[in-house]
PDB file of C-alpha atoms in Angstrom:
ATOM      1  CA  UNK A   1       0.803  16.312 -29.983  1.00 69.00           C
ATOM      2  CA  UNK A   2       0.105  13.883 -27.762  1.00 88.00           C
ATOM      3  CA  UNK A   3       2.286  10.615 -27.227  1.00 89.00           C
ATOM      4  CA  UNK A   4       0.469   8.083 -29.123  1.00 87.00           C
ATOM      5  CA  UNK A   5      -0.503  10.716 -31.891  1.00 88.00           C
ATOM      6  CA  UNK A   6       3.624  11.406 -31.698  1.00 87.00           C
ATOM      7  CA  UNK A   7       4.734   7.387 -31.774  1.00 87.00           C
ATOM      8  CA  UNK A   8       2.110   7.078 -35.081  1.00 87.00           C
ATOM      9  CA  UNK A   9       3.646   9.685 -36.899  1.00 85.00           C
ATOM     10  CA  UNK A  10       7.560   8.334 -36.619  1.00 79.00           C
ATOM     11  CA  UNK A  11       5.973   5.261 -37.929  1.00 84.00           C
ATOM     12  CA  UNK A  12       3.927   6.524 -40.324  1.00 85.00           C
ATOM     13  CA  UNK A  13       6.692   8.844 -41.739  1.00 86.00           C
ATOM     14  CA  UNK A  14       9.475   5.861 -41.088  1.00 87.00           C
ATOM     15  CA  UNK A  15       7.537   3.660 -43.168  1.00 87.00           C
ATOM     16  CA  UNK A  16       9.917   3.621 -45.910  1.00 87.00           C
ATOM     17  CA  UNK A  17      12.860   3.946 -43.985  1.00 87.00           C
ATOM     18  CA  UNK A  18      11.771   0.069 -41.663  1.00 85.00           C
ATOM     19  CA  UNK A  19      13.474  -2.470 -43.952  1.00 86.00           C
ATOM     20  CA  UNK A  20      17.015  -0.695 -43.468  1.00 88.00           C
ATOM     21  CA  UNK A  21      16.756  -1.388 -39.506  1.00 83.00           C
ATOM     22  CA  UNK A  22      15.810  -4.814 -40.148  1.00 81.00           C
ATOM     23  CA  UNK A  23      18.249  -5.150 -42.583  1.00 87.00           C
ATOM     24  CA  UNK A  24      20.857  -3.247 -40.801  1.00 88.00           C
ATOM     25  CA  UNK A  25      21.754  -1.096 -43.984  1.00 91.00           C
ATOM     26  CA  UNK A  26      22.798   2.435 -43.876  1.00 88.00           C
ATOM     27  CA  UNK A  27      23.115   4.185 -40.336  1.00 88.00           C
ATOM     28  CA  UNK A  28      21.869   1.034 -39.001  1.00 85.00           C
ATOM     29  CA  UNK A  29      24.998  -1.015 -40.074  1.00 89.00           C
ATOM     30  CA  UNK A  30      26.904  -3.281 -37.720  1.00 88.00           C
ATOM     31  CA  UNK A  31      30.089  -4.490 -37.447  1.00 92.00           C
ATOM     32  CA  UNK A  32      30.657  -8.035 -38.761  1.00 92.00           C
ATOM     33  CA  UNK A  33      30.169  -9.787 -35.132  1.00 96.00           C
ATOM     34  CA  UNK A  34      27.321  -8.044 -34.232  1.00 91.00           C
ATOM     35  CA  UNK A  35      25.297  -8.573 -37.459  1.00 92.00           C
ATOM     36  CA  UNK A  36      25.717 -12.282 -37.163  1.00 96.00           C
ATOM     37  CA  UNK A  37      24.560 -11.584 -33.878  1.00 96.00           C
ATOM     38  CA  UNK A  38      21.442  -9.850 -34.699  1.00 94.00           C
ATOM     39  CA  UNK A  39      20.573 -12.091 -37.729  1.00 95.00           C
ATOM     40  CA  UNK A  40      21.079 -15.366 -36.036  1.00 97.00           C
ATOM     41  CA  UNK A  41      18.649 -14.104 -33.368  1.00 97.00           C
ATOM     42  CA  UNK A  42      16.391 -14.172 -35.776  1.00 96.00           C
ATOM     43  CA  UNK A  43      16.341 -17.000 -37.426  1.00 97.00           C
ATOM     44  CA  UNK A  44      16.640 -18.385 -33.722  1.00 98.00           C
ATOM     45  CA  UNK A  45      13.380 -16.261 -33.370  1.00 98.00           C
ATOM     46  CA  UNK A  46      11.838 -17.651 -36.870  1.00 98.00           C
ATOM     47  CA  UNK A  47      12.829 -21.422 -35.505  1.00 98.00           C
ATOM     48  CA  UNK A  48      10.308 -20.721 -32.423  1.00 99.00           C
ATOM     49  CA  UNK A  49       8.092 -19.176 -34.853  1.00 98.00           C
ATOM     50  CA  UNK A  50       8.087 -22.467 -37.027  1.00 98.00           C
ATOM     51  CA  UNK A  51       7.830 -25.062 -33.854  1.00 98.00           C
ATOM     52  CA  UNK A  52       5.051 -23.006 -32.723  1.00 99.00           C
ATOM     53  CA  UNK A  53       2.915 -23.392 -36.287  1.00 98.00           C
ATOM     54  CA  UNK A  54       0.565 -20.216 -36.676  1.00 99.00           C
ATOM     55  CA  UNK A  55      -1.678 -22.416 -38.725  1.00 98.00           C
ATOM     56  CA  UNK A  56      -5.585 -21.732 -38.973  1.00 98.00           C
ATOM     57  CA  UNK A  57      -7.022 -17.464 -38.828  1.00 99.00           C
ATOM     58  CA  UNK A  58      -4.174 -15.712 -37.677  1.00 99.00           C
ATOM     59  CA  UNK A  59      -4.510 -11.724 -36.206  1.00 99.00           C
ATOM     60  CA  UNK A  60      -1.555  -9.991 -36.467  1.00 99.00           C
ATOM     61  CA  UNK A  61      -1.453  -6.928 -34.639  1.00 98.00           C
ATOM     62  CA  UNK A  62       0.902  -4.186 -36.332  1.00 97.00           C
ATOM     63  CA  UNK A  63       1.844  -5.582 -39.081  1.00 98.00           C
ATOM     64  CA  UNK A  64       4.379  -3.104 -40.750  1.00 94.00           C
ATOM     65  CA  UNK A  65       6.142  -3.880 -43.533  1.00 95.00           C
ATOM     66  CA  UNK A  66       5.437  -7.284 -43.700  1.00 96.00           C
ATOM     67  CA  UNK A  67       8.744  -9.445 -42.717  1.00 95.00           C
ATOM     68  CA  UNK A  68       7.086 -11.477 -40.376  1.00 98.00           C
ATOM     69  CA  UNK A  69       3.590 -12.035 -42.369  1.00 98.00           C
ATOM     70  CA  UNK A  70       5.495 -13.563 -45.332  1.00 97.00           C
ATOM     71  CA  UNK A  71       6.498 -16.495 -42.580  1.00 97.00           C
ATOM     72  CA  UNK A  72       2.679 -16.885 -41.114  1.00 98.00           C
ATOM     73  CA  UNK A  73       1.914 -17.338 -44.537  1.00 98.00           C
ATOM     74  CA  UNK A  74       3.865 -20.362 -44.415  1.00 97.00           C
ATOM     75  CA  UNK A  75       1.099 -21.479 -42.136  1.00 98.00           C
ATOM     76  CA  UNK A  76      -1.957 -19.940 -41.892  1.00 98.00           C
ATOM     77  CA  UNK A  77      -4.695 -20.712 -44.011  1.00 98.00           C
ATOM     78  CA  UNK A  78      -5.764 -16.678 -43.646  1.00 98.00           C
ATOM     79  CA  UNK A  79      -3.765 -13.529 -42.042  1.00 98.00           C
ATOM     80  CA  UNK A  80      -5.650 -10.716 -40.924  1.00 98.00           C
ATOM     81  CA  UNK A  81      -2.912  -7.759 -40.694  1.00 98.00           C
ATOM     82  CA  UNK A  82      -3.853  -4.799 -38.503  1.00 98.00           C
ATOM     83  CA  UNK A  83      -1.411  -1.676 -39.007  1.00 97.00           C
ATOM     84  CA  UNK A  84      -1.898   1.930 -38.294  1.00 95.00           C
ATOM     85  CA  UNK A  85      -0.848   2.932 -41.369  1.00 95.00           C
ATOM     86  CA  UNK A  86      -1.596   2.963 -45.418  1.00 96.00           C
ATOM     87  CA  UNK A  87       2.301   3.739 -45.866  1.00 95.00           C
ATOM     88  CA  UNK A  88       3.358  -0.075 -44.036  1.00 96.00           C
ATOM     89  CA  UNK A  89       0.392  -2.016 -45.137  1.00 97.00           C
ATOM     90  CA  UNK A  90       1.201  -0.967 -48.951  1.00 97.00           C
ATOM     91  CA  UNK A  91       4.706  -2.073 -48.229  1.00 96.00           C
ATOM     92  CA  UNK A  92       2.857  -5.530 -46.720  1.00 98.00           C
ATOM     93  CA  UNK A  93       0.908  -5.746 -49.211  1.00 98.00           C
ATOM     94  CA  UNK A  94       3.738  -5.737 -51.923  1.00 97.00           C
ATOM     95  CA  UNK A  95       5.308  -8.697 -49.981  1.00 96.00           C
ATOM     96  CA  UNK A  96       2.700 -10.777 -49.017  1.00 98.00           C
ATOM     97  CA  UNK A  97      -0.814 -10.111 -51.497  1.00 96.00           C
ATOM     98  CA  UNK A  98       0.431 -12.387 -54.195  1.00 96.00           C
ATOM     99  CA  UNK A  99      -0.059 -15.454 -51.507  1.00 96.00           C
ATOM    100  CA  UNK A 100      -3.810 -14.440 -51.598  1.00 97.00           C
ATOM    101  CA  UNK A 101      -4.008 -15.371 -47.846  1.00 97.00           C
ATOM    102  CA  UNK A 102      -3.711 -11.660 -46.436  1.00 98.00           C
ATOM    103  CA  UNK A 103      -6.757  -9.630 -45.292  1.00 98.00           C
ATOM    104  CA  UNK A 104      -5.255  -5.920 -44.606  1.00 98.00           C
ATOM    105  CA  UNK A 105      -6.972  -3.780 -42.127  1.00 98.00           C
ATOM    106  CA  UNK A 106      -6.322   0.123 -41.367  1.00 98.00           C
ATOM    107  CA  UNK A 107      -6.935   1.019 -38.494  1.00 97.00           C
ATOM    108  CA  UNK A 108      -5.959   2.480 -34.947  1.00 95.00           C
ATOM    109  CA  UNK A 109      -4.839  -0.563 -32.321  1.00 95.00           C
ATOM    110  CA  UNK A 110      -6.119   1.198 -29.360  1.00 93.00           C
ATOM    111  CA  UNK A 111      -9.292   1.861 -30.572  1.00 94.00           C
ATOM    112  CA  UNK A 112      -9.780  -0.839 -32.610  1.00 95.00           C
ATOM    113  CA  UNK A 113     -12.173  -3.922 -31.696  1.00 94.00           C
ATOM    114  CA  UNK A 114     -11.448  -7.148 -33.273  1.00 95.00           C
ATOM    115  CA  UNK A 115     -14.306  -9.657 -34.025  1.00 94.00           C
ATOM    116  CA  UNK A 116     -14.954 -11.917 -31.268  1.00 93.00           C
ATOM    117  CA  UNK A 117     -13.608 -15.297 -31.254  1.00 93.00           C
ATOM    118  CA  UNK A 118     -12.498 -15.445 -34.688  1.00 94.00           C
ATOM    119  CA  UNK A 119      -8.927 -16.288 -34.787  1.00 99.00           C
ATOM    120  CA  UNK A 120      -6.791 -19.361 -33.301  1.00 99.00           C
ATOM    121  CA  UNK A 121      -3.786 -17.196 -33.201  1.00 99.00           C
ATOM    122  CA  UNK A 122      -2.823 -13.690 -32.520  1.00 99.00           C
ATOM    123  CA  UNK A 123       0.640 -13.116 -33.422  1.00 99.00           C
ATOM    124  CA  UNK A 124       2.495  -9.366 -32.897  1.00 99.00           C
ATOM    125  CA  UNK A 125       5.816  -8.551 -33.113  1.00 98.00           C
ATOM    126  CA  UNK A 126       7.760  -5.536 -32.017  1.00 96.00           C
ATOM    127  CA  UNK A 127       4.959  -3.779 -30.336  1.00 97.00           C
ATOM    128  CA  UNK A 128       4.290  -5.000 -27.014  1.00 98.00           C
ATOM    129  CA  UNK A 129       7.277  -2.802 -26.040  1.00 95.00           C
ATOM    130  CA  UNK A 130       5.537   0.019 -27.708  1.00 95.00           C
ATOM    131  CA  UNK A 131       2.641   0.060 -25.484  1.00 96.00           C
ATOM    132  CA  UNK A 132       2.000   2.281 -22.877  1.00 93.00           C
ATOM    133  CA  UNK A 133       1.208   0.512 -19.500  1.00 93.00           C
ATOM    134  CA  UNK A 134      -2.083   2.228 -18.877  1.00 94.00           C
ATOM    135  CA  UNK A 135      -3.268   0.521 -22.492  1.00 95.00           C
ATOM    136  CA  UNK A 136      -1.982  -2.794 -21.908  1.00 96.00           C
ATOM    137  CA  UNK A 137      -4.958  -4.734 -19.799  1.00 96.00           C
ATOM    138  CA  UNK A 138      -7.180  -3.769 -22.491  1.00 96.00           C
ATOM    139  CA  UNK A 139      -4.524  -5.030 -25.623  1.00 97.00           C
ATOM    140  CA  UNK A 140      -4.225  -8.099 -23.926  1.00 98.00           C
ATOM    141  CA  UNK A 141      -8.444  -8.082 -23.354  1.00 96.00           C
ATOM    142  CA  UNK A 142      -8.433  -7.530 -27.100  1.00 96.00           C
ATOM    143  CA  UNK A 143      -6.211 -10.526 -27.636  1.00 98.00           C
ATOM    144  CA  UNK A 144      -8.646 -12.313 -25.739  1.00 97.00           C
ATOM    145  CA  UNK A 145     -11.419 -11.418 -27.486  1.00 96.00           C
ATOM    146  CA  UNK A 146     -10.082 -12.288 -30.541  1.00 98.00           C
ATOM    147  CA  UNK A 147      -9.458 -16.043 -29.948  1.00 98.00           C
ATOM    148  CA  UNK A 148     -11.131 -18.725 -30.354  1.00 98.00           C
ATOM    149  CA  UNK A 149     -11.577 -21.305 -27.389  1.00 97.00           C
ATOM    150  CA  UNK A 150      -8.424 -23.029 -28.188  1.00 97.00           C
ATOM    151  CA  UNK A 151      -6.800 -20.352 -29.369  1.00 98.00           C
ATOM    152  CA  UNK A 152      -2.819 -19.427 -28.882  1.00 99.00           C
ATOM    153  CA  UNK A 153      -0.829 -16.354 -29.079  1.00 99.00           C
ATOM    154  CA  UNK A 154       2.939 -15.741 -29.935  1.00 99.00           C
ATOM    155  CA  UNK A 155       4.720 -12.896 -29.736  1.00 99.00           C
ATOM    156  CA  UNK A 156       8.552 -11.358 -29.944  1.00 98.00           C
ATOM    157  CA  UNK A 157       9.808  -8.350 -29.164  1.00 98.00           C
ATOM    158  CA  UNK A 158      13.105  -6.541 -28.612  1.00 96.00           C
ATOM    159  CA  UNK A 159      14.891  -7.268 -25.486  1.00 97.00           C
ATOM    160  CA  UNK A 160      17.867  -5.793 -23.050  1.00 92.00           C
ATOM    161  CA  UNK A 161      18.502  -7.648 -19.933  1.00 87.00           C
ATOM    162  CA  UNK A 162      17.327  -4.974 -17.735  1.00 74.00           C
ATOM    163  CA  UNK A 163      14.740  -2.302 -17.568  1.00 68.00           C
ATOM    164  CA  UNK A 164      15.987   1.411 -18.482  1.00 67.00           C
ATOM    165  CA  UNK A 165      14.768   4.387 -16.430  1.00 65.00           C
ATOM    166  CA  UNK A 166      11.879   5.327 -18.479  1.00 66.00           C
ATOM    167  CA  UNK A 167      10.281   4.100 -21.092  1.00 85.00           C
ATOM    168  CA  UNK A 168      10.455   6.736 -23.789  1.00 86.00           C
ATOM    169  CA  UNK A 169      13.103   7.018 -26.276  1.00 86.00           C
ATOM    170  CA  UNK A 170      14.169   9.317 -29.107  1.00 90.00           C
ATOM    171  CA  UNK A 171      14.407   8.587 -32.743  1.00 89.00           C
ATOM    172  CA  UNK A 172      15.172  10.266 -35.941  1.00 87.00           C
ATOM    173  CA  UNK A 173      14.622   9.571 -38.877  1.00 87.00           C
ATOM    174  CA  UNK A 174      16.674   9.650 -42.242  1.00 90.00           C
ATOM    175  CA  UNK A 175      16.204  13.397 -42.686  1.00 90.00           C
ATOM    176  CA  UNK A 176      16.746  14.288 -39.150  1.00 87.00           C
ATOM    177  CA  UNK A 177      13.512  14.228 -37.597  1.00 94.00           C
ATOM    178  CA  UNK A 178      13.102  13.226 -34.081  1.00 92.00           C
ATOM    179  CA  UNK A 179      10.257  11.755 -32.268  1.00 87.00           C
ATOM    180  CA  UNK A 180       9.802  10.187 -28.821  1.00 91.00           C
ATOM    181  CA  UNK A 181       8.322   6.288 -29.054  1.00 92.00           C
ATOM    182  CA  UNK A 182       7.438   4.292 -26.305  1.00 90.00           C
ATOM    183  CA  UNK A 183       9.659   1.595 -25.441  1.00 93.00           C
ATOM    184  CA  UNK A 184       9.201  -1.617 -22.676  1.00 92.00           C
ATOM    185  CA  UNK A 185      11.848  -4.016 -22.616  1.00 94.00           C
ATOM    186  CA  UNK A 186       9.948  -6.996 -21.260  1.00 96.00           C
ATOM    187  CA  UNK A 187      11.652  -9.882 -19.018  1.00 96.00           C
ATOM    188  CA  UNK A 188      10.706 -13.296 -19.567  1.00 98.00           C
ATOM    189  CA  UNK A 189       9.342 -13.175 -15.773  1.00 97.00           C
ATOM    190  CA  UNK A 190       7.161 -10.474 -16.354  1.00 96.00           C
ATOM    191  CA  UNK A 191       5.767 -11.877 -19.375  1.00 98.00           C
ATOM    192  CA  UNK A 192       5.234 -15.628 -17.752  1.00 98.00           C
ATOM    193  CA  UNK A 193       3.807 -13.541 -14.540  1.00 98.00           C
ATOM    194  CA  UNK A 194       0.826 -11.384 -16.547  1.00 97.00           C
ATOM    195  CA  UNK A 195      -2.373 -12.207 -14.983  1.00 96.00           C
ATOM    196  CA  UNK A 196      -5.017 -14.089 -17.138  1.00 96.00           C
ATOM    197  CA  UNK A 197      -2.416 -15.651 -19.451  1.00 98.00           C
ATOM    198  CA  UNK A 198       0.136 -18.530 -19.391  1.00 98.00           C
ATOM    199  CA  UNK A 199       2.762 -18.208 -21.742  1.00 99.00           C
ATOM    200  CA  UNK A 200       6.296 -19.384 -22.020  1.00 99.00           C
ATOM    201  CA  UNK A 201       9.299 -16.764 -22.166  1.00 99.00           C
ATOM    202  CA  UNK A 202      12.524 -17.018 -23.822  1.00 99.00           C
ATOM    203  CA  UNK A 203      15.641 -14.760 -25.119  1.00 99.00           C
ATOM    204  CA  UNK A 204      17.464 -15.711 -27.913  1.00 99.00           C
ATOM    205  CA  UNK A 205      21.091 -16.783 -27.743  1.00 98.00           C
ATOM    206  CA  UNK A 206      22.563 -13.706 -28.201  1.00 98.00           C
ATOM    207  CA  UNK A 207      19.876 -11.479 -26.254  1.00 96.00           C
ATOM    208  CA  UNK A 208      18.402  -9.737 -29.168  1.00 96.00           C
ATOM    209  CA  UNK A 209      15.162 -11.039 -28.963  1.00 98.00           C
ATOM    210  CA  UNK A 210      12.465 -12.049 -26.713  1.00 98.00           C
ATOM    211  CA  UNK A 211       9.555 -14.444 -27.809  1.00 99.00           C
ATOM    212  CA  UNK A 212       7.010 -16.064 -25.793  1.00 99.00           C
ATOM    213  CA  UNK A 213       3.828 -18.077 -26.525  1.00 99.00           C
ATOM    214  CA  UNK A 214       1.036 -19.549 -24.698  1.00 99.00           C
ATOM    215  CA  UNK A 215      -3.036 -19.427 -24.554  1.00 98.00           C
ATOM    216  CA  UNK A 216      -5.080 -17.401 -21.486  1.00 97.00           C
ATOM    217  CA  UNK A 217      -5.760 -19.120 -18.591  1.00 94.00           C
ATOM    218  CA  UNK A 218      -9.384 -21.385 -18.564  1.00 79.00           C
TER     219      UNK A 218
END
């Protein structure tokens, strides 16, 4: 199978399996340091998230399991949620569809067109890193699209201080199945430097997480 067709199917099949990385449960444990660490990167994350408000039609692009809709619906007066797959939206849905504010849409983020001018902020976490460079102008044309004049964008995303040769890497899941993902650490340069944007870069105190926010250039 192809890459992309490869990447869909971890996360299709790892739907189940998310919450214990986020949570950092089972093989994902840390030691005692580490997951103070990871957990007060973010909330540090959540604070920007908060500061920023996400209020108004928010897109959120890849919306697994829902950790981070729950908190736009803390703003937003209505959440479209874009995932891939049934599996994670369900899992969204249980979270999130008793707020009434969440519109869930399945479908394909590469292929998929959002409705033009919509939306005064697109919000995706943990999946710029996942796309591949020859896909990104058009994402970011798709963010575009989806704004409003007005409109902002925030996003957050894993982050180690340097790039690592390559930008696949393996994963298995809880039954022992591997798959290769795509994965981009972004700097905050790089992000601040994309053409067509203007956004605002920083890491979290304890480098777990990069978020950045900002509108396109007028």
């Amino acid at each position: 199978m192809d890459q992309l067709t490869e990447q869909r199917e971890y996360y299709r099949h790892r739907a189940g399996e998310y919450d214990e990385w986020w949570q950092r449960r089972g093989r994902y444990a840390l030691d005692d340091q580490a997951r103070q660490h990871w957990f007060a990167d973010i909330d540090e994350a959540a604070r920007a998230l908060e500061a920023f408000d996400p209020a108004g039609d928010v897109l959120e692009f890849a919306a697994g399991t829902g950790w981070w809709t729950e908190r736009l619906t803390r703003h937003a007066t209505r959440i479209t949620a874009v995932d891939a797959h049934t599996e994670t939206l369900d899992l969204n849905r249980a979270r999130t569809a008793r707020t009434g504010r969440v519109t869930y849409v399945q479908a394909d983020i590469f292929t998929w067109t959002p409705p033009a001018q919509q939306f005064d902020v697109v919000f995706f976490s943990f999946w710029l890193s996942h796309i591949p460079d020859e896909h990104l102008d058009r994402f970011w044309q798709q963010v575009a699209t989806a704004l409003r004049p007005g409109g902002r964008v925030f996003l957050l995303d894993s982050y180690q201080p340097a790039r690592i040769d390559g930008d696949l890497q393996q994963r298995t899941l809880n039954d022992g199945r591997t798959y290769q993902v795509i994965k981009r650490y972004w700097q905050p340069a790089e992000l601040e430097a994309l053409p067509g944007w203007q956004l605002t870069a920083r890491v979290t105190t304890h480098g777990a997480v990069i978020h950045a926010h900002g509108a396109p250039e007028r």
